[in-house]
XYZ file of N, CA and C in Angstrom:
369
model
N 126.640 105.582 76.191
C 127.317 106.732 76.489
C 127.213 107.025 78.005
N 126.083 106.440 78.626
C 125.990 106.418 80.005
C 125.811 104.995 80.657
N 126.351 104.775 81.658
C 126.414 103.531 82.387
C 126.007 103.689 83.829
N 125.266 102.600 84.186
C 124.900 102.560 85.785
C 125.556 101.277 86.349
N 126.269 101.372 87.523
C 126.800 100.280 88.090
C 126.250 100.074 89.389
N 125.524 98.927 89.670
C 124.995 98.617 91.078
C 125.989 97.827 91.868
N 126.002 98.050 93.152
C 126.616 97.165 94.069
C 125.945 97.128 95.377
N 126.366 96.100 96.324
C 125.763 96.183 97.719
C 124.706 94.987 97.900
N 124.490 94.225 96.910
C 123.644 93.069 96.902
C 124.354 91.929 97.717
N 123.551 90.878 98.040
C 124.172 89.742 98.914
C 123.111 89.015 99.473
N 123.605 88.118 100.480
C 122.818 87.298 101.250
C 122.582 87.895 102.622
N 121.235 87.992 103.055
C 120.927 88.593 104.244
C 119.816 87.913 104.927
N 119.852 87.706 106.253
C 118.770 87.034 107.006
C 117.584 87.985 107.041
N 116.499 87.273 107.180
C 115.227 88.126 107.292
C 115.179 88.884 108.476
N 114.773 90.256 108.362
C 114.810 91.218 109.331
C 116.080 92.097 109.293
N 116.915 91.680 108.569
C 118.266 92.486 108.253
C 118.147 93.666 107.295
N 119.305 94.226 107.025
C 119.379 95.459 106.347
C 120.527 95.387 105.188
N 120.176 95.942 104.078
C 121.345 96.174 103.014
C 121.137 97.536 102.515
N 122.235 98.115 102.073
C 122.199 99.358 101.288
C 122.848 99.122 99.880
N 122.071 99.409 98.951
C 122.471 99.262 97.485
C 122.964 100.636 97.156
N 124.090 100.581 96.175
C 124.487 101.816 95.530
C 124.504 101.735 93.974
N 124.343 102.741 93.449
C 124.277 102.996 92.009
C 125.132 104.080 91.589
N 126.157 103.870 90.750
C 127.174 104.887 90.303
C 126.964 105.074 88.864
N 126.364 106.254 88.458
C 126.446 106.781 87.006
C 127.742 107.025 86.578
N 127.975 106.670 85.287
C 129.364 107.087 84.690
C 129.152 107.179 83.224
N 130.289 107.938 82.586
C 130.147 107.863 81.094
C 129.992 109.404 80.667
N 129.283 109.587 79.665
C 129.022 110.962 79.073
C 128.146 111.797 80.018
N 128.582 113.106 80.094
C 127.767 114.014 80.902
C 126.194 113.699 80.859
N 125.484 113.531 81.710
C 124.042 113.148 81.827
C 123.344 114.028 82.600
N 122.229 114.584 81.912
C 121.426 115.463 82.675
C 120.179 114.548 83.086
N 120.294 114.240 84.398
C 119.325 113.326 84.980
C 117.878 114.040 85.297
N 116.776 113.272 84.891
C 115.476 113.785 85.262
C 114.912 112.849 86.642
N 115.221 111.556 86.446
C 114.853 110.689 87.570
C 115.904 109.690 87.676
N 116.183 109.207 88.906
C 116.989 108.042 89.088
C 116.378 107.171 90.127
N 116.453 105.931 90.078
C 115.826 105.096 91.042
C 116.013 103.582 90.970
N 114.956 102.790 91.478
C 115.383 101.348 91.669
C 114.154 100.704 91.308
N 114.439 99.525 90.610
C 113.225 98.412 90.354
C 113.879 97.114 90.703
N 113.025 96.189 91.002
C 113.620 94.787 91.246
C 112.678 93.931 90.360
N 113.272 92.684 90.210
C 112.522 91.479 89.543
C 112.921 90.215 90.163
N 112.024 89.585 90.591
C 112.098 88.220 91.039
C 111.836 87.226 90.027
N 112.392 86.000 90.338
C 112.203 84.988 89.227
C 110.795 84.763 88.866
N 110.401 84.820 87.529
C 109.133 84.518 87.057
C 108.100 85.514 87.257
N 108.575 86.649 87.743
C 107.687 87.819 88.087
C 108.205 89.078 87.211
N 107.094 89.960 87.021
C 107.394 91.252 86.382
C 108.297 92.131 87.093
N 109.036 92.989 86.379
C 109.786 93.916 87.066
C 108.938 94.931 87.880
N 109.282 95.446 89.118
C 108.393 96.340 89.723
C 109.130 97.454 90.429
N 108.448 98.485 90.445
C 109.090 99.875 90.956
C 109.181 99.776 92.448
N 110.440 100.286 92.758
C 110.741 100.381 94.324
C 110.816 101.730 94.627
N 111.603 102.714 93.880
C 111.768 104.055 94.397
C 112.277 104.969 93.192
N 112.007 106.225 93.280
C 112.530 107.092 92.354
C 112.886 108.460 93.126
N 113.815 109.102 92.634
C 114.332 110.418 93.105
C 114.345 111.374 91.878
N 113.645 112.501 91.802
C 113.852 113.354 90.707
C 114.871 114.423 90.846
N 115.201 115.052 89.943
C 116.216 116.044 89.968
C 115.762 117.349 90.872
N 114.639 117.492 90.945
C 113.985 118.526 91.840
C 113.985 118.064 93.306
N 114.219 116.774 93.549
C 114.376 116.365 94.903
C 113.142 115.571 95.502
N 112.144 115.517 94.525
C 110.971 114.667 95.019
C 111.208 113.050 94.839
N 110.532 112.485 95.847
C 110.769 111.033 96.081
C 109.449 110.388 96.028
N 109.294 109.245 95.329
C 108.256 108.445 95.334
C 108.697 106.950 95.642
N 107.768 106.214 96.265
C 108.082 104.892 96.652
C 106.950 103.974 96.116
N 107.323 102.748 95.641
C 106.466 101.673 95.370
C 105.887 101.056 96.595
N 104.582 100.466 96.326
C 103.941 99.850 97.559
C 104.733 98.840 98.142
N 105.492 97.918 97.388
C 106.017 96.636 97.843
C 107.023 96.884 99.110
N 107.755 97.930 99.036
C 108.750 98.285 100.167
C 108.566 99.524 100.830
N 107.482 100.199 100.584
C 107.314 101.526 101.229
C 107.175 101.264 102.779
N 107.886 102.101 103.397
C 108.174 102.239 104.863
C 109.240 101.332 105.228
N 109.799 100.589 104.319
C 111.093 99.683 104.585
C 112.263 100.085 103.791
N 112.095 101.164 102.876
C 113.372 101.561 102.301
C 113.487 103.120 102.107
N 114.639 103.527 101.924
C 114.914 104.875 101.636
C 115.700 105.099 100.504
N 115.412 105.974 99.626
C 116.375 106.454 98.523
C 116.982 107.729 98.833
N 118.203 107.840 98.590
C 119.165 109.101 98.987
C 120.186 109.255 97.876
N 120.792 110.183 97.889
C 121.957 110.605 97.123
C 123.055 111.380 97.830
N 124.213 111.067 97.226
C 125.479 111.783 97.719
C 126.010 112.466 96.594
N 125.881 113.637 96.367
C 126.409 114.444 95.356
C 127.870 114.470 95.118
N 128.507 114.551 96.330
C 129.979 114.616 96.264
C 130.510 113.296 95.763
N 129.951 112.158 96.063
C 130.462 110.947 95.521
C 129.775 110.455 94.126
N 128.823 111.211 93.849
C 127.892 110.984 92.699
C 127.382 109.621 92.781
N 126.762 109.192 93.833
C 126.159 107.950 94.096
C 124.702 108.149 94.503
N 123.856 107.117 94.305
C 122.625 106.982 94.725
C 122.356 105.823 95.516
N 121.728 105.910 96.636
C 121.618 104.684 97.496
C 120.169 104.234 97.618
N 120.053 102.938 98.068
C 118.723 102.395 98.322
C 119.007 101.731 99.811
N 118.556 102.315 100.704
C 118.732 101.692 102.119
C 117.449 100.798 102.305
N 117.630 99.564 102.603
C 116.556 98.526 102.698
C 116.715 97.943 104.226
N 115.453 97.872 104.919
C 115.471 97.556 106.271
C 114.344 96.516 106.389
N 114.327 95.765 107.472
C 113.385 94.754 107.789
C 113.025 93.864 106.602
N 114.159 93.401 106.023
C 114.027 92.473 104.817
C 113.201 91.266 105.110
N 112.452 90.882 104.104
C 111.738 89.564 104.245
C 111.967 88.599 103.052
N 111.956 87.445 103.067
C 112.294 86.515 101.945
C 111.580 86.991 100.537
N 110.345 87.554 100.682
C 109.826 88.093 99.356
C 110.624 89.189 98.764
N 111.509 89.741 99.313
C 112.340 90.803 99.009
C 113.423 90.223 97.961
N 113.660 88.940 97.937
C 114.468 88.367 97.201
C 114.372 88.407 95.686
N 115.324 89.171 94.980
C 115.193 89.555 93.545
C 116.598 90.160 93.086
N 116.515 90.496 91.933
C 117.672 91.224 91.260
C 117.174 92.655 91.221
N 117.901 93.441 91.887
C 117.595 95.037 91.874
C 118.374 95.816 91.043
N 117.717 96.569 90.151
C 118.282 97.278 89.103
C 118.033 98.755 89.241
N 119.240 99.543 89.084
C 119.225 101.064 88.954
C 118.685 101.444 87.768
N 117.897 102.592 87.688
C 117.355 103.203 86.495
C 117.575 104.587 86.548
N 117.898 105.178 85.426
C 118.053 106.628 85.202
C 117.253 106.952 83.955
N 116.589 108.156 84.020
C 116.024 108.726 82.832
C 116.566 110.048 82.698
N 117.093 110.618 81.585
C 117.632 111.816 81.304
C 118.045 112.080 79.936
N 119.010 112.970 79.800
C 119.471 113.307 78.418
C 120.875 113.597 78.388
N 121.471 113.667 77.018
C 122.825 114.105 76.852
C 122.726 114.959 75.628
N 123.703 115.920 75.574
C 123.748 116.857 74.511
C 122.607 117.983 74.515
N 122.618 118.727 73.599
C 121.623 119.772 73.274
C 121.666 119.948 71.788
N 120.315 120.631 71.488
C 120.256 121.101 70.027
C 120.119 119.724 69.212
N 120.854 119.889 68.080
C 120.751 118.583 67.017
C 121.456 117.402 67.779
N 122.221 117.503 68.787
C 122.971 116.433 69.381
C 122.050 115.915 70.563
N 120.922 116.300 70.956
C 120.314 115.962 72.155
C 119.643 114.698 71.943
N 119.884 113.956 72.950
C 119.333 112.519 72.969
C 118.702 112.153 74.373
N 117.554 111.687 74.207
C 116.855 111.299 75.446
C 117.142 109.870 75.819
N 117.586 109.514 77.018
C 118.033 108.239 77.359
C 117.226 107.752 78.619
N 116.993 106.348 78.569
C 116.628 105.610 79.817
C 117.568 104.487 79.804
N 118.316 104.385 81.056
C 119.412 103.653 81.242
C 119.246 102.648 82.334
N 119.405 101.456 82.112
C 119.479 100.404 83.295
C 120.913 99.849 83.549
N 120.930 99.545 84.727
C 122.142 98.835 85.344
C 122.070 97.360 85.020
N 123.157 96.508 85.306
C 122.997 95.155 85.135
C 122.371 94.410 86.273
N 122.203 95.123 87.409
C 121.458 94.476 88.412
C 122.541 93.900 89.474
N 121.997 93.779 90.686
C 122.688 93.309 91.742
C 121.664 92.338 92.568
N 122.015 91.047 92.828
C 121.127 90.121 93.456
C 121.113 90.238 94.982
N 119.817 90.398 95.479
C 119.588 90.261 97.001
C 118.835 89.135 97.098
N 119.344 88.378 98.178
C 118.755 87.102 98.664
C 118.454 87.165 100.160
N 117.176 86.995 100.532
C 116.779 87.172 102.051
C 116.502 85.732 102.485
N 117.173 85.201 103.367
C 116.984 83.968 103.934
C 115.986 83.951 105.082
N 115.203 82.937 105.322
C 114.454 82.843 106.413
C 115.144 82.545 107.727
């Protein structure tokens, strides 16, 4: 009922920047949190950033100080601005949303993942 579509990944040199975008679509979705995770080959998925519906923001340790999560309500987009990228940032980056659809007997709690966008940082 709800989909997340990421974009903005690609190849970038160390020290460069990228801005990832996440576009929710589908059934009307009441969001609790939306954010970003990443997963490098052979490693566990790790937390990057969350933005709550109240506006609170949290960052994971891996990219704290080098990334900023934000939203554009008019465009219904959530962004992850990444700066000072290093080769260790190479990973598939996933958009994540936690929320609900419907109410009463039709209420459903959802956690939704996008398909991911690949970020490759070269030396």
